[in-house]
Amino acid sequence: MTDLRTQRTQKAIADAFVKLVNQTSFREVTVSMIAQEAMINRQTFYRHYEDKYQLTRALLSDFIADYQAEINRIIPMVKDNNNFRSRLLHLQPIIGNFLLSRIELVKALRGIKFDDFNYETEVTKLYREVIQELFNHGDPLTAFQEKVMTNVLLTVIDYLIDNHELPSKTDIEGMKTIILNVFN
């Protein structure tokens, strides 16, 4: 287990990084800026991370691990609901609250792309696993169904992050009507 001082320093670095990325852009943020915002010296930063890229990967890795743990915690509760709508309605507020509590981090991460790093790709992998587990009723979902459900979840999450709330039941019902009309 990491000692308390190390945890505080890593939190200060992460908070400074997220704040700076959300204020400017990932490309503009430097280690010096992070250190200054975190009220540490550059050498302290380098004791914890090689560079801002390693910090970004660590933040995404921790976020995905926490998100996966939260989803694993609620899957048994959600699977007790027999139909898709009930499962989704039960899942939405729990996941919504989890994401809202990390909204600044998600905003920062979803705008960063470099080399092999892409927030959406990692979250999409997680959602595909969850969708197969939660929403198939005997037969696995088809590739089309999985893709549509994944994109629906990504869109709901984007809406949540942008608007700080989940879509209303009226919005969801309206969207359901539009989708049914498109495929009829």
PDB file of C-alpha atoms in Angstrom, residues 67 70-98 130 134-135 149 153 156-157 166-167 169 172:
ATOM      1  CA  TYR A  67     -15.377   2.029 -13.408  1.00  0.00           C
ATOM      2  CA  GLU A  70     -18.408  -0.140  -9.939  1.00  0.00           C
ATOM      3  CA  ILE A  71     -20.058  -1.946 -12.841  1.00  0.00           C
ATOM      4  CA  ASN A  72     -19.154  -5.345 -11.365  1.00  0.00           C
ATOM      5  CA  ARG A  73     -20.687  -4.235  -8.072  1.00  0.00           C
ATOM      6  CA  ILE A  74     -24.018  -3.365  -9.666  1.00  0.00           C
ATOM      7  CA  ILE A  75     -24.350  -6.112 -12.296  1.00  0.00           C
ATOM      8  CA  PRO A  76     -25.960  -8.608  -9.875  1.00  0.00           C
ATOM      9  CA  MET A  77     -28.571  -6.007  -8.871  1.00  0.00           C
ATOM     10  CA  VAL A  78     -29.320  -5.048 -12.466  1.00  0.00           C
ATOM     11  CA  LYS A  79     -29.511  -8.633 -13.748  1.00  0.00           C
ATOM     12  CA  ASP A  80     -32.402  -9.272 -11.366  1.00  0.00           C
ATOM     13  CA  ASN A  81     -34.542  -7.058 -13.624  1.00  0.00           C
ATOM     14  CA  ASN A  82     -36.067  -9.163 -16.372  1.00  0.00           C
ATOM     15  CA  ASN A  83     -36.341  -6.706 -19.210  1.00  0.00           C
ATOM     16  CA  PHE A  84     -33.995  -4.385 -21.005  1.00  0.00           C
ATOM     17  CA  ARG A  85     -35.803  -1.189 -20.013  1.00  0.00           C
ATOM     18  CA  SER A  86     -35.742  -2.085 -16.307  1.00  0.00           C
ATOM     19  CA  ARG A  87     -32.050  -2.937 -16.489  1.00  0.00           C
ATOM     20  CA  LEU A  88     -31.213   0.321 -18.205  1.00  0.00           C
ATOM     21  CA  LEU A  89     -33.313   2.410 -15.814  1.00  0.00           C
ATOM     22  CA  HIS A  90     -31.614   0.747 -12.818  1.00  0.00           C
ATOM     23  CA  LEU A  91     -28.142   1.132 -14.315  1.00  0.00           C
ATOM     24  CA  GLN A  92     -28.438   4.782 -15.384  1.00  0.00           C
ATOM     25  CA  PRO A  93     -28.481   6.589 -12.025  1.00  0.00           C
ATOM     26  CA  ILE A  94     -25.732   4.453 -10.489  1.00  0.00           C
ATOM     27  CA  ILE A  95     -23.372   4.892 -13.440  1.00  0.00           C
ATOM     28  CA  GLY A  96     -24.481   8.504 -13.765  1.00  0.00           C
ATOM     29  CA  ASN A  97     -23.528   9.275 -10.179  1.00  0.00           C
ATOM     30  CA  PHE A  98     -20.200   7.485 -10.570  1.00  0.00           C
ATOM     31  CA  VAL A 130     -20.982  -5.101 -20.033  1.00  0.00           C
ATOM     32  CA  LEU A 134     -26.384  -7.466 -19.265  1.00  0.00           C
ATOM     33  CA  PHE A 135     -28.461  -7.342 -22.377  1.00  0.00           C
ATOM     34  CA  MET A 149     -25.975  -0.457 -27.684  1.00  0.00           C
ATOM     35  CA  LEU A 153     -24.245   4.174 -23.909  1.00  0.00           C
ATOM     36  CA  VAL A 156     -25.775   8.924 -22.946  1.00  0.00           C
ATOM     37  CA  ILE A 157     -22.426   9.370 -21.179  1.00  0.00           C
ATOM     38  CA  LEU A 166     -28.961  12.098 -17.466  1.00  0.00           C
ATOM     39  CA  PRO A 167     -31.443  12.362 -20.332  1.00  0.00           C
ATOM     40  CA  LYS A 169     -37.574   9.864 -19.580  1.00  0.00           C
ATOM     41  CA  ILE A 172     -35.498   8.639 -23.979  1.00  0.00           C
TER      42      ILE A 172
END
